[in-house]
Amino acid sequence: MILPESLTLSERIPSSLPMVFVPGLLCDASIWNAVAQTFSGRHATSIADLTQDDSITAMAERLLKDAPPSFILIGLSMGGYVAQEVMAMAPERVAALILLDTSASPDDPARLQERSIALQSLDIGQFRGVTSTMMPRLIDRTHLHGPISKAVQDMALRVGSETFLRQQKAIMARRDFRPVLSTITQPALVAVGDCDALTPPEKAIEIFRLLQKPSFYLFHQCGHLPPIEQPSRTARVIQAWINAVTVDG
């Protein structure tokens, strides 16, 4: 793990702050359950609901309404977009930021076209959750034929087509977060799977370079979803980073 230069005591955050976990597209709370449970003995933990709104701003507003006054914010994929929006709206509420497998830049034309095609499939009643074609872009190939693949597919079907429509519209209309990142003074961890095909490591590196107090971690043999592909390692990485940027109190 690449850690920030040593933080002074005054720059460190309390070690027992609440933690708010933010899921990604077509993900429910189960994406974070295993990781969040490892912190429940020392931190109050909650998992944001991104299923009800059709804009990143509205998702961020809902998160802030339900969140404690000050917290550690952990966003995955689309949850990373929401986390960055929270940093733009209410940076004083967030003590530290963790961004996993996400991007700060808007979609390029090819990705926008992919999303548009996915939305068109809903019009003819063809929502199938995460298809066999999409799965290799979400998880590492070592997980393609086993319980992790099934868990991802089951989760997407639970979330359903109506939420998928809202979430895709929100993602397509999101802002460019790169100007926001350079204003963030809180310690931040950026992590990504080395086999992430949706938001590859160069996206994470771009975020890392824009932050003022960044740390970086690369998951090996991991795709877009470390919390479900490698939950134990994800928890250990987060805990190690929290240990580096906090102080008891």
PDB file of C-alpha atoms in Angstrom:
ATOM      1  CA  MET A   1       0.000   0.000   0.000  1.00  0.00           C
ATOM      2  CA  ILE A   2       1.226   3.497  -0.839  1.00  0.00           C
ATOM      3  CA  LEU A   3       0.485   5.626   2.222  1.00  0.00           C
ATOM      4  CA  PRO A   4       0.499   9.430   2.461  1.00  0.00           C
ATOM      5  CA  GLU A   5       3.408  11.238   3.991  1.00  0.00           C
ATOM      6  CA  SER A   6       3.227  11.061   7.768  1.00  0.00           C
ATOM      7  CA  LEU A   7       0.234  12.986   9.062  1.00  0.00           C
ATOM      8  CA  THR A   8       0.681  15.259  12.044  1.00  0.00           C
ATOM      9  CA  LEU A   9      -1.337  14.490  15.159  1.00  0.00           C
ATOM     10  CA  SER A  10      -3.707  17.372  14.391  1.00  0.00           C
ATOM     11  CA  GLU A  11      -4.338  15.969  10.887  1.00  0.00           C
ATOM     12  CA  ARG A  12      -5.360  12.536  12.122  1.00  0.00           C
ATOM     13  CA  ILE A  13      -9.002  11.621  12.624  1.00  0.00           C
ATOM     14  CA  PRO A  14     -10.644   9.801  15.567  1.00  0.00           C
ATOM     15  CA  SER A  15     -10.293   6.045  15.170  1.00  0.00           C
ATOM     16  CA  SER A  16     -13.872   5.206  16.200  1.00  0.00           C
ATOM     17  CA  LEU A  17     -15.815   7.360  13.738  1.00  0.00           C
ATOM     18  CA  PRO A  18     -18.907   5.842  12.068  1.00  0.00           C
ATOM     19  CA  MET A  19     -18.434   4.317   8.623  1.00  0.00           C
ATOM     20  CA  VAL A  20     -20.851   4.760   5.716  1.00  0.00           C
ATOM     21  CA  PHE A  21     -20.492   2.237   2.882  1.00  0.00           C
ATOM     22  CA  VAL A  22     -21.903   3.067  -0.563  1.00  0.00           C
ATOM     23  CA  PRO A  23     -22.791   0.302  -3.086  1.00  0.00           C
ATOM     24  CA  GLY A  24     -22.379   0.339  -6.850  1.00  0.00           C
ATOM     25  CA  LEU A  25     -24.672  -0.085  -9.839  1.00  0.00           C
ATOM     26  CA  LEU A  26     -27.058  -3.041  -9.464  1.00  0.00           C
ATOM     27  CA  CYS A  27     -25.679  -3.683  -5.980  1.00  0.00           C
ATOM     28  CA  ASP A  28     -27.585  -3.893  -2.717  1.00  0.00           C
ATOM     29  CA  ALA A  29     -26.273  -3.932   0.846  1.00  0.00           C
ATOM     30  CA  SER A  30     -24.937  -7.466   0.410  1.00  0.00           C
ATOM     31  CA  ILE A  31     -21.979  -6.127  -1.600  1.00  0.00           C
ATOM     32  CA  TRP A  32     -20.651  -4.552   1.608  1.00  0.00           C
ATOM     33  CA  ASN A  33     -22.104  -6.800   4.334  1.00  0.00           C
ATOM     34  CA  ALA A  34     -19.053  -9.004   4.916  1.00  0.00           C
ATOM     35  CA  VAL A  35     -16.672  -6.032   5.030  1.00  0.00           C
ATOM     36  CA  ALA A  36     -18.918  -3.826   7.174  1.00  0.00           C
ATOM     37  CA  GLN A  37     -19.422  -6.597   9.728  1.00  0.00           C
ATOM     38  CA  THR A  38     -15.691  -6.760  10.413  1.00  0.00           C
ATOM     39  CA  PHE A  39     -15.802  -3.142  11.655  1.00  0.00           C
ATOM     40  CA  SER A  40     -19.023  -3.287  13.651  1.00  0.00           C
ATOM     41  CA  GLY A  41     -17.244  -3.937  16.960  1.00  0.00           C
ATOM     42  CA  ARG A  42     -15.475  -0.578  16.915  1.00  0.00           C
ATOM     43  CA  HIS A  43     -17.430   1.549  14.429  1.00  0.00           C
ATOM     44  CA  ALA A  44     -21.086   2.252  13.873  1.00  0.00           C
ATOM     45  CA  THR A  45     -21.594   1.093  10.290  1.00  0.00           C
ATOM     46  CA  SER A  46     -24.334   1.732   7.746  1.00  0.00           C
ATOM     47  CA  ILE A  47     -24.838   0.969   4.049  1.00  0.00           C
ATOM     48  CA  ALA A  48     -26.396   3.682   1.893  1.00  0.00           C
ATOM     49  CA  ASP A  49     -29.477   3.043  -0.250  1.00  0.00           C
ATOM     50  CA  LEU A  50     -28.914   4.068  -3.884  1.00  0.00           C
ATOM     51  CA  THR A  51     -32.002   2.359  -5.287  1.00  0.00           C
ATOM     52  CA  GLN A  52     -34.595   5.105  -4.975  1.00  0.00           C
ATOM     53  CA  ASP A  53     -33.175   8.098  -6.869  1.00  0.00           C
ATOM     54  CA  ASP A  54     -32.393   8.901 -10.496  1.00  0.00           C
ATOM     55  CA  SER A  55     -29.568  11.396 -10.018  1.00  0.00           C
ATOM     56  CA  ILE A  56     -26.211  11.267  -8.268  1.00  0.00           C
ATOM     57  CA  THR A  57     -27.111  14.495  -6.473  1.00  0.00           C
ATOM     58  CA  ALA A  58     -30.321  13.023  -5.061  1.00  0.00           C
ATOM     59  CA  MET A  59     -28.461   9.897  -3.964  1.00  0.00           C
ATOM     60  CA  ALA A  60     -25.897  12.049  -2.162  1.00  0.00           C
ATOM     61  CA  GLU A  61     -28.623  14.109  -0.511  1.00  0.00           C
ATOM     62  CA  ARG A  62     -30.339  10.953   0.750  1.00  0.00           C
ATOM     63  CA  LEU A  63     -27.038   9.621   2.073  1.00  0.00           C
ATOM     64  CA  LEU A  64     -26.321  12.859   3.935  1.00  0.00           C
ATOM     65  CA  LYS A  65     -29.829  12.935   5.399  1.00  0.00           C
ATOM     66  CA  ASP A  66     -29.394   9.454   6.855  1.00  0.00           C
ATOM     67  CA  ALA A  67     -25.702   9.691   7.809  1.00  0.00           C
ATOM     68  CA  PRO A  68     -24.211  10.695  11.189  1.00  0.00           C
ATOM     69  CA  PRO A  69     -22.792  14.218  11.597  1.00  0.00           C
ATOM     70  CA  SER A  70     -19.224  13.066  10.856  1.00  0.00           C
ATOM     71  CA  PHE A  71     -18.152   9.801   9.262  1.00  0.00           C
ATOM     72  CA  ILE A  72     -15.688   7.839   7.138  1.00  0.00           C
ATOM     73  CA  LEU A  73     -17.121   7.488   3.628  1.00  0.00           C
ATOM     74  CA  ILE A  74     -16.431   4.380   1.528  1.00  0.00           C
ATOM     75  CA  GLY A  75     -17.749   4.258  -2.045  1.00  0.00           C
ATOM     76  CA  LEU A  76     -17.529   1.508  -4.670  1.00  0.00           C
ATOM     77  CA  SER A  77     -17.999   2.125  -8.414  1.00  0.00           C
ATOM     78  CA  MET A  78     -21.223   4.176  -8.749  1.00  0.00           C
ATOM     79  CA  GLY A  79     -20.984   4.571  -4.980  1.00  0.00           C
ATOM     80  CA  GLY A  80     -17.690   6.332  -5.664  1.00  0.00           C
ATOM     81  CA  TYR A  81     -19.526   8.862  -7.830  1.00  0.00           C
ATOM     82  CA  VAL A  82     -21.966   9.450  -4.975  1.00  0.00           C
ATOM     83  CA  ALA A  83     -19.091   9.751  -2.508  1.00  0.00           C
ATOM     84  CA  GLN A  84     -17.421  12.382  -4.680  1.00  0.00           C
ATOM     85  CA  GLU A  85     -20.725  14.257  -4.928  1.00  0.00           C
ATOM     86  CA  VAL A  86     -20.964  14.179  -1.124  1.00  0.00           C
ATOM     87  CA  MET A  87     -17.479  15.696  -0.979  1.00  0.00           C
ATOM     88  CA  ALA A  88     -18.663  18.501  -3.243  1.00  0.00           C
ATOM     89  CA  MET A  89     -21.856  19.110  -1.260  1.00  0.00           C
ATOM     90  CA  ALA A  90     -20.789  18.690   2.369  1.00  0.00           C
ATOM     91  CA  PRO A  91     -17.039  18.119   2.764  1.00  0.00           C
ATOM     92  CA  GLU A  92     -17.202  19.177   6.411  1.00  0.00           C
ATOM     93  CA  ARG A  93     -19.239  16.043   7.186  1.00  0.00           C
ATOM     94  CA  VAL A  94     -16.637  13.591   5.867  1.00  0.00           C
ATOM     95  CA  ALA A  95     -13.576  12.887   8.009  1.00  0.00           C
ATOM     96  CA  ALA A  96     -11.911  10.509   5.548  1.00  0.00           C
ATOM     97  CA  LEU A  97     -12.667   9.105   2.116  1.00  0.00           C
ATOM     98  CA  ILE A  98     -12.182   5.677   0.520  1.00  0.00           C
ATOM     99  CA  LEU A  99     -12.831   5.203  -3.211  1.00  0.00           C
ATOM    100  CA  LEU A 100     -12.801   1.711  -4.699  1.00  0.00           C
ATOM    101  CA  ASP A 101     -12.926   0.888  -8.423  1.00  0.00           C
ATOM    102  CA  THR A 102     -14.427   4.163  -9.544  1.00  0.00           C
ATOM    103  CA  SER A 103     -13.701   7.135 -11.793  1.00  0.00           C
ATOM    104  CA  ALA A 104     -13.656  10.904 -11.504  1.00  0.00           C
ATOM    105  CA  SER A 105     -14.113  11.609 -15.210  1.00  0.00           C
ATOM    106  CA  PRO A 106     -17.367  11.377 -17.188  1.00  0.00           C
ATOM    107  CA  ASP A 107     -18.021   8.459 -19.515  1.00  0.00           C
ATOM    108  CA  ASP A 108     -16.387   8.552 -22.920  1.00  0.00           C
ATOM    109  CA  PRO A 109     -18.677   8.273 -25.997  1.00  0.00           C
ATOM    110  CA  ALA A 110     -18.195   4.498 -26.288  1.00  0.00           C
ATOM    111  CA  ARG A 111     -19.221   3.900 -22.671  1.00  0.00           C
ATOM    112  CA  LEU A 112     -22.211   6.220 -23.034  1.00  0.00           C
ATOM    113  CA  GLN A 113     -23.316   4.216 -26.061  1.00  0.00           C
ATOM    114  CA  GLU A 114     -23.032   0.985 -24.050  1.00  0.00           C
ATOM    115  CA  ARG A 115     -25.244   2.440 -21.359  1.00  0.00           C
ATOM    116  CA  SER A 116     -27.773   3.646 -23.927  1.00  0.00           C
ATOM    117  CA  ILE A 117     -27.970   0.179 -25.459  1.00  0.00           C
ATOM    118  CA  ALA A 118     -28.517  -1.299 -22.001  1.00  0.00           C
ATOM    119  CA  LEU A 119     -31.396   1.116 -21.417  1.00  0.00           C
ATOM    120  CA  GLN A 120     -32.915   0.262 -24.779  1.00  0.00           C
ATOM    121  CA  SER A 121     -33.012  -3.392 -23.782  1.00  0.00           C
ATOM    122  CA  LEU A 122     -35.361  -2.449 -20.937  1.00  0.00           C
ATOM    123  CA  ASP A 123     -37.849  -1.048 -23.434  1.00  0.00           C
ATOM    124  CA  ILE A 124     -38.319  -4.499 -24.922  1.00  0.00           C
ATOM    125  CA  GLY A 125     -38.394  -6.307 -21.607  1.00  0.00           C
ATOM    126  CA  GLN A 126     -34.966  -7.890 -21.782  1.00  0.00           C
ATOM    127  CA  PHE A 127     -33.521  -7.077 -18.359  1.00  0.00           C
ATOM    128  CA  ARG A 128     -31.458 -10.072 -17.281  1.00  0.00           C
ATOM    129  CA  GLY A 129     -29.368  -8.529 -14.536  1.00  0.00           C
ATOM    130  CA  VAL A 130     -25.683  -9.229 -15.100  1.00  0.00           C
ATOM    131  CA  THR A 131     -25.341 -11.291 -18.278  1.00  0.00           C
ATOM    132  CA  SER A 132     -22.664 -13.864 -19.040  1.00  0.00           C
ATOM    133  CA  THR A 133     -21.149 -11.330 -21.425  1.00  0.00           C
ATOM    134  CA  MET A 134     -20.937  -8.666 -18.736  1.00  0.00           C
ATOM    135  CA  MET A 135     -19.691 -10.863 -15.897  1.00  0.00           C
ATOM    136  CA  PRO A 136     -16.025 -11.051 -17.092  1.00  0.00           C
ATOM    137  CA  ARG A 137     -15.901  -7.261 -16.949  1.00  0.00           C
ATOM    138  CA  LEU A 138     -17.111  -7.249 -13.353  1.00  0.00           C
ATOM    139  CA  ILE A 139     -15.109  -9.974 -11.657  1.00  0.00           C
ATOM    140  CA  ASP A 140     -11.770 -11.711 -12.144  1.00  0.00           C
ATOM    141  CA  ARG A 141     -11.844 -14.768 -14.408  1.00  0.00           C
ATOM    142  CA  THR A 142     -11.002 -17.043 -11.456  1.00  0.00           C
ATOM    143  CA  HIS A 143     -14.486 -16.314 -10.045  1.00  0.00           C
ATOM    144  CA  LEU A 144     -16.524 -16.705 -13.228  1.00  0.00           C
ATOM    145  CA  HIS A 145     -17.836 -20.192 -12.497  1.00  0.00           C
ATOM    146  CA  GLY A 146     -18.635 -20.312  -8.824  1.00  0.00           C
ATOM    147  CA  PRO A 147     -20.432 -18.745  -5.854  1.00  0.00           C
ATOM    148  CA  ILE A 148     -19.121 -15.220  -6.396  1.00  0.00           C
ATOM    149  CA  SER A 149     -20.523 -15.074  -9.914  1.00  0.00           C
ATOM    150  CA  LYS A 150     -23.871 -16.387  -8.670  1.00  0.00           C
ATOM    151  CA  ALA A 151     -23.921 -13.884  -5.806  1.00  0.00           C
ATOM    152  CA  VAL A 152     -23.370 -10.995  -8.253  1.00  0.00           C
ATOM    153  CA  GLN A 153     -26.127 -12.239 -10.560  1.00  0.00           C
ATOM    154  CA  ASP A 154     -28.574 -12.805  -7.689  1.00  0.00           C
ATOM    155  CA  MET A 155     -27.861  -9.344  -6.316  1.00  0.00           C
ATOM    156  CA  ALA A 156     -28.523  -7.677  -9.682  1.00  0.00           C
ATOM    157  CA  LEU A 157     -31.839  -9.511 -10.060  1.00  0.00           C
ATOM    158  CA  ARG A 158     -32.889  -8.414  -6.568  1.00  0.00           C
ATOM    159  CA  VAL A 159     -32.129  -4.791  -7.412  1.00  0.00           C
ATOM    160  CA  GLY A 160     -34.197  -5.120 -10.581  1.00  0.00           C
ATOM    161  CA  SER A 161     -34.874  -3.300 -13.817  1.00  0.00           C
ATOM    162  CA  GLU A 162     -36.595  -0.187 -12.461  1.00  0.00           C
ATOM    163  CA  THR A 163     -33.668   0.626 -10.196  1.00  0.00           C
ATOM    164  CA  PHE A 164     -31.238  -0.188 -13.017  1.00  0.00           C
ATOM    165  CA  LEU A 165     -33.005   2.402 -15.180  1.00  0.00           C
ATOM    166  CA  ARG A 166     -32.768   5.073 -12.471  1.00  0.00           C
ATOM    167  CA  GLN A 167     -29.146   4.315 -11.713  1.00  0.00           C
ATOM    168  CA  GLN A 168     -27.988   4.304 -15.326  1.00  0.00           C
ATOM    169  CA  LYS A 169     -29.674   7.657 -15.947  1.00  0.00           C
ATOM    170  CA  ALA A 170     -27.960   9.038 -12.854  1.00  0.00           C
ATOM    171  CA  ILE A 171     -24.560   7.770 -13.954  1.00  0.00           C
ATOM    172  CA  MET A 172     -24.905   9.127 -17.479  1.00  0.00           C
ATOM    173  CA  ALA A 173     -25.748  12.615 -16.178  1.00  0.00           C
ATOM    174  CA  ARG A 174     -23.064  12.807 -13.488  1.00  0.00           C
ATOM    175  CA  ARG A 175     -20.624  15.700 -13.314  1.00  0.00           C
ATOM    176  CA  ASP A 176     -16.895  15.701 -13.928  1.00  0.00           C
ATOM    177  CA  PHE A 177     -15.519  15.185 -10.427  1.00  0.00           C
ATOM    178  CA  ARG A 178     -11.889  15.989 -11.201  1.00  0.00           C
ATOM    179  CA  PRO A 179     -12.198  19.647 -10.069  1.00  0.00           C
ATOM    180  CA  VAL A 180     -13.732  18.394  -6.817  1.00  0.00           C
ATOM    181  CA  LEU A 181     -10.874  16.020  -6.017  1.00  0.00           C
ATOM    182  CA  SER A 182      -8.227  18.717  -5.922  1.00  0.00           C
ATOM    183  CA  THR A 183     -10.170  20.524  -3.167  1.00  0.00           C
ATOM    184  CA  ILE A 184     -10.341  17.516  -0.839  1.00  0.00           C
ATOM    185  CA  THR A 185      -8.104  18.025   2.197  1.00  0.00           C
ATOM    186  CA  GLN A 186      -9.142  14.881   4.068  1.00  0.00           C
ATOM    187  CA  PRO A 187      -7.004  11.736   3.953  1.00  0.00           C
ATOM    188  CA  ALA A 188      -8.192   9.493   1.124  1.00  0.00           C
ATOM    189  CA  LEU A 189      -7.558   5.918   0.048  1.00  0.00           C
ATOM    190  CA  VAL A 190      -7.916   4.943  -3.624  1.00  0.00           C
ATOM    191  CA  ALA A 191      -7.997   1.217  -4.412  1.00  0.00           C
ATOM    192  CA  VAL A 192      -8.692  -0.819  -7.534  1.00  0.00           C
ATOM    193  CA  GLY A 193      -8.564  -4.373  -8.844  1.00  0.00           C
ATOM    194  CA  ASP A 194      -5.713  -5.064 -11.238  1.00  0.00           C
ATOM    195  CA  CYS A 195      -8.164  -6.821 -13.597  1.00  0.00           C
ATOM    196  CA  ASP A 196     -10.922  -4.207 -13.403  1.00  0.00           C
ATOM    197  CA  ALA A 197     -12.129  -3.751 -16.982  1.00  0.00           C
ATOM    198  CA  LEU A 198     -14.823  -1.152 -16.203  1.00  0.00           C
ATOM    199  CA  THR A 199     -12.781   1.377 -14.231  1.00  0.00           C
ATOM    200  CA  PRO A 200      -9.218   0.162 -14.819  1.00  0.00           C
ATOM    201  CA  PRO A 201      -6.236   1.100 -12.662  1.00  0.00           C
ATOM    202  CA  GLU A 202      -5.428   4.185 -14.738  1.00  0.00           C
ATOM    203  CA  LYS A 203      -8.744   5.681 -13.578  1.00  0.00           C
ATOM    204  CA  ALA A 204      -7.707   5.131  -9.966  1.00  0.00           C
ATOM    205  CA  ILE A 205      -4.270   6.603 -10.618  1.00  0.00           C
ATOM    206  CA  GLU A 206      -5.891   9.719 -12.059  1.00  0.00           C
ATOM    207  CA  ILE A 207      -7.882  10.130  -8.840  1.00  0.00           C
ATOM    208  CA  PHE A 208      -4.786   9.463  -6.722  1.00  0.00           C
ATOM    209  CA  ARG A 209      -2.822  12.193  -8.480  1.00  0.00           C
ATOM    210  CA  LEU A 210      -5.526  14.803  -7.931  1.00  0.00           C
ATOM    211  CA  LEU A 211      -5.984  14.277  -4.188  1.00  0.00           C
ATOM    212  CA  GLN A 212      -4.003  16.206  -1.580  1.00  0.00           C
ATOM    213  CA  LYS A 213      -3.464  13.371   0.952  1.00  0.00           C
ATOM    214  CA  PRO A 214      -3.855  10.148  -1.011  1.00  0.00           C
ATOM    215  CA  SER A 215      -3.029   6.535  -0.378  1.00  0.00           C
ATOM    216  CA  PHE A 216      -3.196   3.795  -3.003  1.00  0.00           C
ATOM    217  CA  TYR A 217      -3.760   0.044  -3.055  1.00  0.00           C
ATOM    218  CA  LEU A 218      -3.902  -2.420  -5.972  1.00  0.00           C
ATOM    219  CA  PHE A 219      -5.851  -5.660  -5.449  1.00  0.00           C
ATOM    220  CA  HIS A 220      -4.234  -8.569  -7.292  1.00  0.00           C
ATOM    221  CA  GLN A 221      -6.312 -11.104  -9.249  1.00  0.00           C
ATOM    222  CA  CYS A 222      -9.357  -8.933  -8.647  1.00  0.00           C
ATOM    223  CA  GLY A 223     -11.888  -7.278 -10.904  1.00  0.00           C
ATOM    224  CA  HIS A 224     -14.370  -4.460 -10.305  1.00  0.00           C
ATOM    225  CA  LEU A 225     -15.875  -5.739  -7.045  1.00  0.00           C
ATOM    226  CA  PRO A 226     -13.245  -6.293  -4.309  1.00  0.00           C
ATOM    227  CA  PRO A 227     -15.805  -6.312  -1.433  1.00  0.00           C
ATOM    228  CA  ILE A 228     -17.392  -9.478  -2.837  1.00  0.00           C
ATOM    229  CA  GLU A 229     -14.391 -10.967  -4.664  1.00  0.00           C
ATOM    230  CA  GLN A 230     -11.928 -10.462  -1.798  1.00  0.00           C
ATOM    231  CA  PRO A 231     -13.912  -9.364   1.280  1.00  0.00           C
ATOM    232  CA  SER A 232     -11.294 -10.339   3.854  1.00  0.00           C
ATOM    233  CA  ARG A 233      -8.500  -8.564   2.017  1.00  0.00           C
ATOM    234  CA  THR A 234     -10.725  -5.524   1.431  1.00  0.00           C
ATOM    235  CA  ALA A 235     -11.421  -5.303   5.157  1.00  0.00           C
ATOM    236  CA  ARG A 236      -7.719  -5.686   6.003  1.00  0.00           C
ATOM    237  CA  VAL A 237      -6.700  -2.988   3.535  1.00  0.00           C
ATOM    238  CA  ILE A 238      -9.280  -0.566   4.909  1.00  0.00           C
ATOM    239  CA  GLN A 239      -8.281  -1.367   8.493  1.00  0.00           C
ATOM    240  CA  ALA A 240      -4.574  -0.882   7.785  1.00  0.00           C
ATOM    241  CA  TRP A 241      -5.259   2.484   6.199  1.00  0.00           C
ATOM    242  CA  ILE A 242      -7.546   3.570   9.044  1.00  0.00           C
ATOM    243  CA  ASN A 243      -4.765   2.649  11.483  1.00  0.00           C
ATOM    244  CA  ALA A 244      -2.391   4.900   9.510  1.00  0.00           C
ATOM    245  CA  VAL A 245      -4.606   7.991   9.459  1.00  0.00           C
ATOM    246  CA  THR A 246      -6.393   7.868  12.823  1.00  0.00           C
ATOM    247  CA  VAL A 247      -5.674   8.497  16.445  1.00  0.00           C
ATOM    248  CA  ASP A 248      -7.435   6.879  19.410  1.00  0.00           C
ATOM    249  CA  GLY A 249     -10.214   9.040  20.732  1.00  0.00           C
TER     250      GLY A 249
END
